[in-house]
Short mmCIF file of C-alpha atoms and ligand atoms in Angstrom, two decimals:
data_model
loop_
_atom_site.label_atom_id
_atom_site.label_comp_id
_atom_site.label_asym_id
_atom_site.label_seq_id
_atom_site.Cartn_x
_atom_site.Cartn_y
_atom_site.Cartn_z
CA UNK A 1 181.12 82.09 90.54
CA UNK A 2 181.47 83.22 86.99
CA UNK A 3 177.52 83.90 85.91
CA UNK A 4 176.48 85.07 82.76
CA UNK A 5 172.64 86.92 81.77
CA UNK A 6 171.83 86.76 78.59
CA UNK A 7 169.01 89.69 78.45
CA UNK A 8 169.76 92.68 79.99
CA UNK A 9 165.72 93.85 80.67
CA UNK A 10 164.04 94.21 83.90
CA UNK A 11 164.70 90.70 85.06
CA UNK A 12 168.29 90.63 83.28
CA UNK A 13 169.60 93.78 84.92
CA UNK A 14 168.23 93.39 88.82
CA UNK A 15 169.10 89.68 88.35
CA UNK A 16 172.71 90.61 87.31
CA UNK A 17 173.26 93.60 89.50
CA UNK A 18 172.13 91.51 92.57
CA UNK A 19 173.77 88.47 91.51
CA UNK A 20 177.34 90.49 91.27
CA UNK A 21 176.30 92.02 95.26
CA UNK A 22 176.70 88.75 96.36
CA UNK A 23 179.90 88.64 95.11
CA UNK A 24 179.42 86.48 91.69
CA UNK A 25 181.55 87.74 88.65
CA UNK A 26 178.73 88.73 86.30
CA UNK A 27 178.60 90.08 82.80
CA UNK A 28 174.98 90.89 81.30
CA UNK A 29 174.76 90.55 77.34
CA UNK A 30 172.23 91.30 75.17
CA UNK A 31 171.43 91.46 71.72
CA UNK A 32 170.39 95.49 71.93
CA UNK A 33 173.41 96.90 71.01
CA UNK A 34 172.38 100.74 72.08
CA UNK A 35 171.22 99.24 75.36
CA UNK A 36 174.73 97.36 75.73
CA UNK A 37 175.99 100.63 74.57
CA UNK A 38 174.03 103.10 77.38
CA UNK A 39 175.12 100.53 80.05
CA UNK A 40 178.73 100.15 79.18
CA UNK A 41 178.35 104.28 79.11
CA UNK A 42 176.65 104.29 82.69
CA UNK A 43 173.52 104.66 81.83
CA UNK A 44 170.21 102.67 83.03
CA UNK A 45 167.62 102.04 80.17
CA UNK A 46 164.67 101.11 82.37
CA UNK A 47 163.39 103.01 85.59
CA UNK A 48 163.49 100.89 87.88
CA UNK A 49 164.35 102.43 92.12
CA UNK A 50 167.69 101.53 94.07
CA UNK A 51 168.89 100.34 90.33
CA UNK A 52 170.95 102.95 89.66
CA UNK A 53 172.57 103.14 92.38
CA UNK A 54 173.25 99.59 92.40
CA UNK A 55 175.07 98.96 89.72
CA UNK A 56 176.93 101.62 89.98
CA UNK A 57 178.59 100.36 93.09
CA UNK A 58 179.03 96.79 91.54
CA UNK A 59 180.59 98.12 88.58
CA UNK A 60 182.80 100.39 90.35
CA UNK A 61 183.79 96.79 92.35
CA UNK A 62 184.22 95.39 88.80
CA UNK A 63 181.77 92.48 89.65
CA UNK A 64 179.21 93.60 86.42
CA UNK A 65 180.13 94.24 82.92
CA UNK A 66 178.40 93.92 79.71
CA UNK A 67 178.57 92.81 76.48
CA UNK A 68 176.60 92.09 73.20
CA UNK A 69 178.37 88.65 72.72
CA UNK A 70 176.24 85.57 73.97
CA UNK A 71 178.64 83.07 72.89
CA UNK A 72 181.85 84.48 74.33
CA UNK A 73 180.24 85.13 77.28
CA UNK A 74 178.46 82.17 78.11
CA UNK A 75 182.04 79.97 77.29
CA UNK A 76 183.78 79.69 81.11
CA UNK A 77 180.49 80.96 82.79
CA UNK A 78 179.90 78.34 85.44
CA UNK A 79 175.74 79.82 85.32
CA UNK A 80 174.13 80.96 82.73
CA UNK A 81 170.65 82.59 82.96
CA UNK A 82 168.25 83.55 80.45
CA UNK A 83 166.47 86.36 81.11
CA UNK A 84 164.67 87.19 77.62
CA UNK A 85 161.60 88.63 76.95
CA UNK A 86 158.78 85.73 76.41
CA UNK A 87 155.84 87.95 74.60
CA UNK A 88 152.67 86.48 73.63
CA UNK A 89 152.29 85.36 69.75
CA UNK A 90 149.18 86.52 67.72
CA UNK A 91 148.24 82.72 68.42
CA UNK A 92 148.08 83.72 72.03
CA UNK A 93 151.08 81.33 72.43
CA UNK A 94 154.11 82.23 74.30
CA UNK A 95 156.83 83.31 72.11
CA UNK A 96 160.12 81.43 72.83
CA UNK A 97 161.78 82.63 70.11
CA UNK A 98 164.08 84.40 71.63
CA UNK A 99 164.36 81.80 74.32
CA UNK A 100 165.36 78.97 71.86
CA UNK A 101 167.77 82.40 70.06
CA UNK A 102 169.66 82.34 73.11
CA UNK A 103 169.94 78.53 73.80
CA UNK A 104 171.30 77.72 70.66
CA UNK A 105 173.77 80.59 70.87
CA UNK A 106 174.69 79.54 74.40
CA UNK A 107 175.24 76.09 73.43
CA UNK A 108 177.52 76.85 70.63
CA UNK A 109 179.76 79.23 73.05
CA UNK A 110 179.77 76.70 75.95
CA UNK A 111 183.55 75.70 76.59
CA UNK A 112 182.99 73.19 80.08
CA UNK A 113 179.99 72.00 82.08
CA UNK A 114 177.54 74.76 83.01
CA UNK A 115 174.18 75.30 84.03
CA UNK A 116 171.84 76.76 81.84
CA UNK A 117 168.86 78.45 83.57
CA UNK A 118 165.49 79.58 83.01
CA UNK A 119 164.30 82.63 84.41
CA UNK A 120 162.12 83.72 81.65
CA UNK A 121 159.08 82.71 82.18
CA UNK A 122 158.05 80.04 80.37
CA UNK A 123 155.31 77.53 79.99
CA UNK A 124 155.89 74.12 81.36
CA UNK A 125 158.13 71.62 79.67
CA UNK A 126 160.24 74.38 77.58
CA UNK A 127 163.21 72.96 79.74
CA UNK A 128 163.48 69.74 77.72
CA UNK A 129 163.01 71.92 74.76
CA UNK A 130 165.65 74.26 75.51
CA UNK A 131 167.96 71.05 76.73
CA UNK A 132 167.48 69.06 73.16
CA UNK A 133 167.92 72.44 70.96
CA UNK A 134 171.31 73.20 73.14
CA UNK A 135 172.59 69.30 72.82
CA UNK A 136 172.42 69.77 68.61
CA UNK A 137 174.90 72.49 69.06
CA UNK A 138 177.11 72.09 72.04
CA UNK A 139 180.92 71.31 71.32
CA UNK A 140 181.53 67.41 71.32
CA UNK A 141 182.39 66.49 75.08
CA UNK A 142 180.69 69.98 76.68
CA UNK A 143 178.07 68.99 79.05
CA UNK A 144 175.41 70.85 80.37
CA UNK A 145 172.38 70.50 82.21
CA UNK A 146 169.25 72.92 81.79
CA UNK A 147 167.16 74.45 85.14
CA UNK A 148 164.46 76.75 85.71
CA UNK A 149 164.69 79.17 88.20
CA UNK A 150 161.92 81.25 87.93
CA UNK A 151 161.85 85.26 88.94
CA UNK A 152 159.21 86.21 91.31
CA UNK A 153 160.37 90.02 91.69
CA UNK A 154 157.75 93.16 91.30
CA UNK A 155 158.56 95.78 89.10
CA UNK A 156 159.01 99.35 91.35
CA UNK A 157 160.59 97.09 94.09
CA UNK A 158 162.76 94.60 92.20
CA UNK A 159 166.04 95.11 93.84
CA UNK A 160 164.33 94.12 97.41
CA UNK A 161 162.87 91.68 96.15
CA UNK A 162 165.86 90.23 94.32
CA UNK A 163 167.92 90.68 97.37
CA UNK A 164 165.30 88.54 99.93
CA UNK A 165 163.17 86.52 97.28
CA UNK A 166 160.27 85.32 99.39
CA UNK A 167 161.03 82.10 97.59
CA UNK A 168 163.98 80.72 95.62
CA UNK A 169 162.60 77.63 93.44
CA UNK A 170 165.17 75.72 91.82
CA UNK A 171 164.01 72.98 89.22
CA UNK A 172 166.96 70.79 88.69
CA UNK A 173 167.11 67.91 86.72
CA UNK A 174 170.02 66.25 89.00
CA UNK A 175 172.64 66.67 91.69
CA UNK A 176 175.02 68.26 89.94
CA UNK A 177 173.26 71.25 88.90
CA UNK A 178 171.37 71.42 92.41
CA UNK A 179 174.89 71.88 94.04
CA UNK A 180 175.99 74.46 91.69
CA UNK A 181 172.56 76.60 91.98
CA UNK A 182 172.83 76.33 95.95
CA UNK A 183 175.89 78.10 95.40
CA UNK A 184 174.88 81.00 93.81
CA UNK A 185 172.68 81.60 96.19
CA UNK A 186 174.79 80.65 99.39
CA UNK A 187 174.00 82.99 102.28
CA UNK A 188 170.21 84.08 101.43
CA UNK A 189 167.74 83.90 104.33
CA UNK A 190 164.77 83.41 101.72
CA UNK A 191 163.52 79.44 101.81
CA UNK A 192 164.76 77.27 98.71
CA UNK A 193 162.70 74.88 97.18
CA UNK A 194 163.91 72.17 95.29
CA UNK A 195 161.87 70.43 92.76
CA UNK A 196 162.25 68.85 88.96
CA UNK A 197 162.30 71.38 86.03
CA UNK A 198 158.57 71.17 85.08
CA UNK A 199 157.12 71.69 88.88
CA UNK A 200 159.40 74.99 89.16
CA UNK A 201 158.25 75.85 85.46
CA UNK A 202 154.66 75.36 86.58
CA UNK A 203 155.02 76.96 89.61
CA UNK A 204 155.77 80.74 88.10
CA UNK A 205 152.67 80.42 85.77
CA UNK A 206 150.67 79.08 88.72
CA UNK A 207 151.76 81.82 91.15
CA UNK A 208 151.15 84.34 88.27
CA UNK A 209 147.55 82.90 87.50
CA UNK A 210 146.62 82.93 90.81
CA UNK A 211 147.52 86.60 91.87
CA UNK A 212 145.46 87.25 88.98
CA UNK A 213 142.40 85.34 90.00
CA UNK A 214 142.65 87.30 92.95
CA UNK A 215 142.09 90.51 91.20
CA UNK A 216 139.48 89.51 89.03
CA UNK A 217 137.71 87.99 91.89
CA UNK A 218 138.00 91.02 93.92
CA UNK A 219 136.96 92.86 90.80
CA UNK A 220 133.80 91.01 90.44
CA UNK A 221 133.09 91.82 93.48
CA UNK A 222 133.36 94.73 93.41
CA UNK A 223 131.16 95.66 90.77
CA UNK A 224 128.62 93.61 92.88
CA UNK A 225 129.27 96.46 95.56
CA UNK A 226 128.60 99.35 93.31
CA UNK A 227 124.54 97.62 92.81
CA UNK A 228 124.26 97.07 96.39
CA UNK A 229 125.61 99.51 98.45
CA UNK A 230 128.42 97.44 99.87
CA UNK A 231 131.71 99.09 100.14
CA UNK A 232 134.44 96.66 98.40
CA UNK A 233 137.64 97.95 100.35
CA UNK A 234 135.60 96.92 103.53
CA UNK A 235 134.97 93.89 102.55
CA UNK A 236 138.34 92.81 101.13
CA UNK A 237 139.80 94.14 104.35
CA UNK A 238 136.98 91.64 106.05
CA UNK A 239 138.19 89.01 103.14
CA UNK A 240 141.89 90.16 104.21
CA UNK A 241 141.95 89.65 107.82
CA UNK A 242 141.49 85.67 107.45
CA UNK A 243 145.21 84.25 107.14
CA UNK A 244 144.09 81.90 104.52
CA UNK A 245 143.00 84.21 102.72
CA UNK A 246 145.84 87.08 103.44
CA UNK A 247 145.36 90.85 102.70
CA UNK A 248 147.52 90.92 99.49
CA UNK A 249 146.23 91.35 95.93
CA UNK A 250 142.77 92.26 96.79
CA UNK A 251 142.06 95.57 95.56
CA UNK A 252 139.76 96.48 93.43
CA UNK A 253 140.53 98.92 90.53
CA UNK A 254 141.17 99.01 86.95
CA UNK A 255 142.38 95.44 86.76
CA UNK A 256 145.47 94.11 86.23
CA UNK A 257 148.11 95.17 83.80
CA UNK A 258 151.58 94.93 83.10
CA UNK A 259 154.62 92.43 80.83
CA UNK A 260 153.84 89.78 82.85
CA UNK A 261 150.18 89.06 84.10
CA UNK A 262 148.27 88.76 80.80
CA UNK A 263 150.51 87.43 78.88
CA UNK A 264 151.84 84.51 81.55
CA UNK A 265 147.66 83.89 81.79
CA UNK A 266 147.53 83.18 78.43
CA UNK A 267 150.26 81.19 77.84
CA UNK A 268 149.17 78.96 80.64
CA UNK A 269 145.97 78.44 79.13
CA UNK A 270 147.50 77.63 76.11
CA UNK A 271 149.98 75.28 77.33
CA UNK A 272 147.00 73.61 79.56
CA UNK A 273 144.78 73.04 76.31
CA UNK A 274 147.85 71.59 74.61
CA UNK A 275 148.30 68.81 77.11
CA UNK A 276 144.08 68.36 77.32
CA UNK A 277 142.82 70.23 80.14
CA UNK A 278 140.74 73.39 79.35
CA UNK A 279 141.63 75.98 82.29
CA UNK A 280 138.40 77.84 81.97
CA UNK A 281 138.99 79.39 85.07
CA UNK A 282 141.85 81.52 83.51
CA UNK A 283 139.60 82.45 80.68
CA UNK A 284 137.24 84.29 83.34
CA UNK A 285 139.85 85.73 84.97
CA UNK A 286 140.87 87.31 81.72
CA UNK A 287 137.58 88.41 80.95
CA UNK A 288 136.63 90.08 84.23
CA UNK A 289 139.88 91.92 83.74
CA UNK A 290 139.13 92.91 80.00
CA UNK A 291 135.76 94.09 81.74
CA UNK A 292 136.92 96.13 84.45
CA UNK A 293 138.62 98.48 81.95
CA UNK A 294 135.74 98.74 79.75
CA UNK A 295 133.65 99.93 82.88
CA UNK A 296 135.81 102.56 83.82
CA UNK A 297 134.83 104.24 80.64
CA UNK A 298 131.39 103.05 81.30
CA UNK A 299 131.33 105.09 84.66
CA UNK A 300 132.97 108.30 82.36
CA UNK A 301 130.14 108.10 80.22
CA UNK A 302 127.44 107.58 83.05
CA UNK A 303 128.49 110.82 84.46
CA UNK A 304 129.31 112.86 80.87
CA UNK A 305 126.24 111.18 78.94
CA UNK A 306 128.31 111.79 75.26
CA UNK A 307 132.34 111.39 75.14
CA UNK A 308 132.58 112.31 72.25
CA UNK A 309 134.33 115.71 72.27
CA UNK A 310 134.71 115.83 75.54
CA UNK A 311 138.23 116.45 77.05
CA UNK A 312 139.81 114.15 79.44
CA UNK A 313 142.81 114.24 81.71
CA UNK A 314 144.51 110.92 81.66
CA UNK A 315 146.38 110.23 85.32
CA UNK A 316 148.91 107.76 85.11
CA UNK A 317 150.19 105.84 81.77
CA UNK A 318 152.85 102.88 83.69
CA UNK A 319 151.07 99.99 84.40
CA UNK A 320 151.81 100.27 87.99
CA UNK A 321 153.27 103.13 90.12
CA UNK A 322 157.31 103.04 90.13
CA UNK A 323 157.75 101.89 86.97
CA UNK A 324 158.22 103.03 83.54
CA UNK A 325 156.58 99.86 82.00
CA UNK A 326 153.99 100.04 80.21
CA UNK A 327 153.74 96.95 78.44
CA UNK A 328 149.96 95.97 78.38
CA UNK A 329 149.32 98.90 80.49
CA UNK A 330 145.48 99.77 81.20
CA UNK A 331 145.89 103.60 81.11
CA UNK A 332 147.12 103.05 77.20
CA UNK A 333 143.80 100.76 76.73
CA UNK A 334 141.76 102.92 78.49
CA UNK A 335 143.46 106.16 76.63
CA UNK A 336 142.48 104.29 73.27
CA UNK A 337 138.83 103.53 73.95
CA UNK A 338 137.81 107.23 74.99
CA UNK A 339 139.66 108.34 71.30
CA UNK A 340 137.68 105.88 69.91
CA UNK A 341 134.33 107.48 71.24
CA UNK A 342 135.72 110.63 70.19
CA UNK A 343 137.36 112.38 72.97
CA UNK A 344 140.51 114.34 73.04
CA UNK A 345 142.93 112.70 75.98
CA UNK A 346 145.99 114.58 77.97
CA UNK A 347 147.87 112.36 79.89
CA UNK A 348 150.49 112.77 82.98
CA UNK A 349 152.75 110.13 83.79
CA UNK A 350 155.84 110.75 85.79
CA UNK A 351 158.36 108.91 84.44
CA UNK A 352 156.37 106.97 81.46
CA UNK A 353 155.37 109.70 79.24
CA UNK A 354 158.07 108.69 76.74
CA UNK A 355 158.00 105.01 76.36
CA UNK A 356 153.85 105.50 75.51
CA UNK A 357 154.53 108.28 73.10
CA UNK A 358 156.68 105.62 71.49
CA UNK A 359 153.13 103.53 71.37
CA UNK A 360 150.81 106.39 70.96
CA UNK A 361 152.92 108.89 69.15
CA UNK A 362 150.07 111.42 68.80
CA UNK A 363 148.90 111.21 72.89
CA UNK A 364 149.11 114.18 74.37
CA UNK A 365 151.57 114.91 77.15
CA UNK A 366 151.02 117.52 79.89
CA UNK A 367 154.71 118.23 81.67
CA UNK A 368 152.09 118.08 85.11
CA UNK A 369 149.05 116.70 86.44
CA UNK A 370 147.21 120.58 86.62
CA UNK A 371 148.25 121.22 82.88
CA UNK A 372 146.60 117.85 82.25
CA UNK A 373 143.46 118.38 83.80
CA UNK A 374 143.36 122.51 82.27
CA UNK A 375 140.17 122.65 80.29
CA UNK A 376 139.38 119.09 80.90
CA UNK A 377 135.21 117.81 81.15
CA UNK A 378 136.70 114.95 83.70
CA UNK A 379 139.77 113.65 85.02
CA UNK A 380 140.41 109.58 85.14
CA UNK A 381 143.19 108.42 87.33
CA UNK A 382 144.73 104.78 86.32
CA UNK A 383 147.80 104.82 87.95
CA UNK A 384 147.90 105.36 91.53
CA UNK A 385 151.18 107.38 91.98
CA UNK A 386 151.80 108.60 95.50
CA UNK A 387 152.48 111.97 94.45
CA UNK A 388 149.26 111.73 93.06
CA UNK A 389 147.88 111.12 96.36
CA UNK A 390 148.61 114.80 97.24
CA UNK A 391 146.66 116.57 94.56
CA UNK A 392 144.64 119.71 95.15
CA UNK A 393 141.15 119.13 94.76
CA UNK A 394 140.19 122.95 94.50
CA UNK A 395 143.30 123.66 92.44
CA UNK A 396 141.88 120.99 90.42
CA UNK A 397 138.13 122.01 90.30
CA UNK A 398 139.57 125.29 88.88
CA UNK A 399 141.22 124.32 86.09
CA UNK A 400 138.45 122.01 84.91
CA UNK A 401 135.75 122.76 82.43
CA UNK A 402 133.20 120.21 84.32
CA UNK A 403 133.72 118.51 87.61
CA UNK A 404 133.75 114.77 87.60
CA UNK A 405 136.71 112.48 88.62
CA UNK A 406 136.57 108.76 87.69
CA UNK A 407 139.12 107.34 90.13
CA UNK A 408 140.42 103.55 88.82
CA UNK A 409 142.50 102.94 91.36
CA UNK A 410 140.37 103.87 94.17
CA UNK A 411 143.18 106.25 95.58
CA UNK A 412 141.72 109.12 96.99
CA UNK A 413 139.02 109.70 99.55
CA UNK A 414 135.24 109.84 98.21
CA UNK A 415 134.57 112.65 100.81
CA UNK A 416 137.29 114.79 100.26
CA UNK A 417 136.70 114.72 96.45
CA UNK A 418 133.18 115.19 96.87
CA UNK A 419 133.76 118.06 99.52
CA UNK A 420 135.62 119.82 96.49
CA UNK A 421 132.64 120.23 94.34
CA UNK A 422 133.55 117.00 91.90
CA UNK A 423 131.21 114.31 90.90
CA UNK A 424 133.29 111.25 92.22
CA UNK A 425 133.46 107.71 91.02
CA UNK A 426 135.57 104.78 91.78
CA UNK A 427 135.25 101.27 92.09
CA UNK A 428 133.18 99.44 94.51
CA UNK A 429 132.91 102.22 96.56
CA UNK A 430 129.34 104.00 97.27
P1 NAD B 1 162.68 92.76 78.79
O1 NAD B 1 162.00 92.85 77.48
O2 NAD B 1 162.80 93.97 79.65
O3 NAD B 1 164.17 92.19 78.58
C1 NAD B 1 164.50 91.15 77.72
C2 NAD B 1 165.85 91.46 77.10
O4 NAD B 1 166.31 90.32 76.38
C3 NAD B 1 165.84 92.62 76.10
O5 NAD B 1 166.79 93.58 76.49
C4 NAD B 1 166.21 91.95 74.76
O6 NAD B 1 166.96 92.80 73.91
C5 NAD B 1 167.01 90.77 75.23
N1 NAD B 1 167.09 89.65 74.28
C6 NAD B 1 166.09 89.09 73.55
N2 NAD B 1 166.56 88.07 72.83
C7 NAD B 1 167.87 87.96 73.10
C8 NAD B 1 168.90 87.08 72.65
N3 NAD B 1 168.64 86.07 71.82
N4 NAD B 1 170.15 87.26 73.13
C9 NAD B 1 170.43 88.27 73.99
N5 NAD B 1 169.49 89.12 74.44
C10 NAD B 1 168.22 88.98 74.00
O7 NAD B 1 161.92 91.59 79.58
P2 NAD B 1 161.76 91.41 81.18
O8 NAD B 1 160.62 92.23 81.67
O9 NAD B 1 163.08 91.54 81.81
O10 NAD B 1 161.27 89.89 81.24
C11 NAD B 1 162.15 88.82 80.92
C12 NAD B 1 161.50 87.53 81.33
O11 NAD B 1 161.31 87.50 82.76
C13 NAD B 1 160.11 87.28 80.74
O12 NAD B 1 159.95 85.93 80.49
C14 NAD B 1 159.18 87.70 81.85
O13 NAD B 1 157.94 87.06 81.80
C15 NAD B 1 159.95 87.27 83.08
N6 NAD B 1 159.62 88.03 84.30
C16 NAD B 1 159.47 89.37 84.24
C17 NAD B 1 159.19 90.08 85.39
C18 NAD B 1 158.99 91.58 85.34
O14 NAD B 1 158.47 92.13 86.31
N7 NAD B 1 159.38 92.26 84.27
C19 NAD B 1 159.07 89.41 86.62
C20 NAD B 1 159.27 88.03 86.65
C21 NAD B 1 159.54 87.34 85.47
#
């Protein structure tokens, strides 16, 4: 099928690369013209594993190309999918303005019937939104019919995911566009689910909310553990264990972070109070979460007494191993409230280092985790990297000024650390 992605971000790219694997004729646009430009170069502007490599071999099978030109491309596309970004607005809204951007510039380039997809995600009932903007400014005689198809992959393992979705939801408002959707995704193992265009809507923000009332419950917890003795990864592997409950999603740390967790909470609270239902439950989600990053300084200061002046080696700036992201990322929150008590941060990252300097343009980079922690009165790790995994405690110790490690993420062993000389914190953990 001839399929057309209008956004070429983390969504747009997997989406189109894996989309083209399955033997679809795809062409990604987007309004970034350097990012059109580093593509149609070879280039890959996000980190993202098994990405690379992927499009490279669809390109080379001239199944992807790219472009900058929404309307051109989207006329003859039998599918086209918007992947744009859908930020929160200072209102705590979500942002559709590039959403409705691309639907009006679809519409105008539509030549026959297509299907014009969500995949952003977006709060409940934007599809009728998105189908009465495109209808002003179709062609007389084009018709069209608006879905949502939401995107369920994980950032760090998005091309798996994208190739076996553990669920494909299509939200179709007829037949016609059901039929064409099966289509593109004829062959895949992964369950479909057919539904109208608001369930499938609801269902992404749903699925979101819920993974993250999972982490704020474990959080909570987990905080409960550190007055009482209890050890939290016990007891979520206790929790775990019962199938209703499943193993997933219940580790305690830092909290959650990330372009897609905070920001799809708050828009679903939104949306909910602007049909009459206050979702309080999302608002203590979001609070435990705004919390749990708070007391990781907290538990820096218990064992330092004053930050201020103190120097402290920042481990891990993406929100999440794997990933370059660091949209909403906790280490960059975290990095911001220990400047504000007046310490001096160094931070390692191994692939993000650039895109916060872009945020933080005066944080301090060390080119490795040592030359971060050199001098340092602690070290806080908030991204669990595996090569982090590996360090050497009494290389570490060494280097340091004073001994303490706060770990976030709860990655390495209390014992170990502790056998090294370090005071050792982490979360829920005695
Ligand atoms: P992104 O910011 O990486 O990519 C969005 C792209 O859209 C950018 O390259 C931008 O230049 C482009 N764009 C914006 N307006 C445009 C327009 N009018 N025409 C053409 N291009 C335009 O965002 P992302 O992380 O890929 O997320 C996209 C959507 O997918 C969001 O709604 C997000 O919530 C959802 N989502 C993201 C993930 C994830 O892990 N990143 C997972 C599931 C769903």
């Amino acid at each position: 099928m001839r399929v057309t992605v209008v956004g070429a971000g983390y969504v747009g790219l997997v989406t189109g690369a894996t989309l083209a694997e399955r033997g679809h004729d795809v062409t990604c646009v987007d309004s970034d013209l350097p990012k059109v430009r580093m593509l149609e170069a070879g280039g890959v502007p996000i980190h993202e594993p098994g990405l690379p490599e992927l499009i490279a071999a669809v390109r080379k099978s001239g199944r992807l190309g790219f472009g900058a030109d929404v309307a051109a491309s989207a006329g003859g596309a039998e599918v086209v999918m918007m992947t744009v970004g859908t930020p929160t607005d200072p209102q705590g809204r979500a942002d559709l303005s590039s959403v409705e951007a691309a639907a009006r510039t679809i519409a105008t380039g539509l030549e026959g019937y297509a299907v014009v997809v969500e995949k952003s995600t977006v709060p409940v009932r934007t599809g009728d939104r998105v189908r009465r903007t495109m209808e002003r400014n179709v062609k007389p005689g084009v018709e069209f019919d608006v879905a949502s198809n939401p995107e369920f992959l994980r950032e760090g393992t998005a091309v798996e995911d994208a190739r076996k979705p553990s669920r494909i939801v299509l939200g179709v408002p007829n037949a016609r566009a059901e039929k064409v959707l099966r289509r593109l995704y004829e062959g895949s193992e992964s369950p479909i689910l057919v539904t109208n265009v608001e369930t499938a809507e609801m269902i992404k923000h749903a699925s979101n909310a819920f993974l993250a009332t999972k982490i704020s419950f474990v959080n909570a917890v987990a905080r409960l553990c550190e007055k009482s003795g209890a050890n939290v990864e016990e007891v979520a592997r206790g929790m775990g264990l019962d199938p209703r409950i499943g193993a997933q999603f219940l580790r305690a740390g830092v909290g959650y972070g990330g372009s897609c967790f905070a920001k799809d909470l708050e828009a679903f609270a939104d949306i909910a109070s602007q049909l009459g239902y206050e979702f309080r439950l999302l608002r203590e989600v979001q609070a435990v979460n705004r919390e749990q990053r708070a007391h990781v300084v907290d538990l820096l200061r218990q064992e330092l007494w004053v930050l201020r002046e103190k120097r402290v080696a920042l481990l891990g700036l993406a929100f999440k191993p794997d990933t370059d992201d660091i949209r909403d990322a906790p280490a960059l929150d975290v990095a911001q409230r220990l400047r504000a008590e007046g310490a001096t941060v160094r931070a390692h990252d191994p692939v993000a280092g650039a895109k916060a300097k872009a945020i933080l343009p005066d944080l301090d980079l060390a080119p490795d985790p040592y030359a971060a922690a050199e001098g340092a009165d602690a070290l806080v790790l908030v991204t669990e990297w595996p090569a982090y995994k590996a360090l050497d405690f009494t290389r570490l110790r060494k280097v340091m000024r004073q001994p303490v490690i706060v770990d976030a993420r709860n990655l390495w062993d209390p014992a170990a650390a502790r056998a090294a000389g370090f005071h050792y914190r982490s979360i829920g953990r005695p």
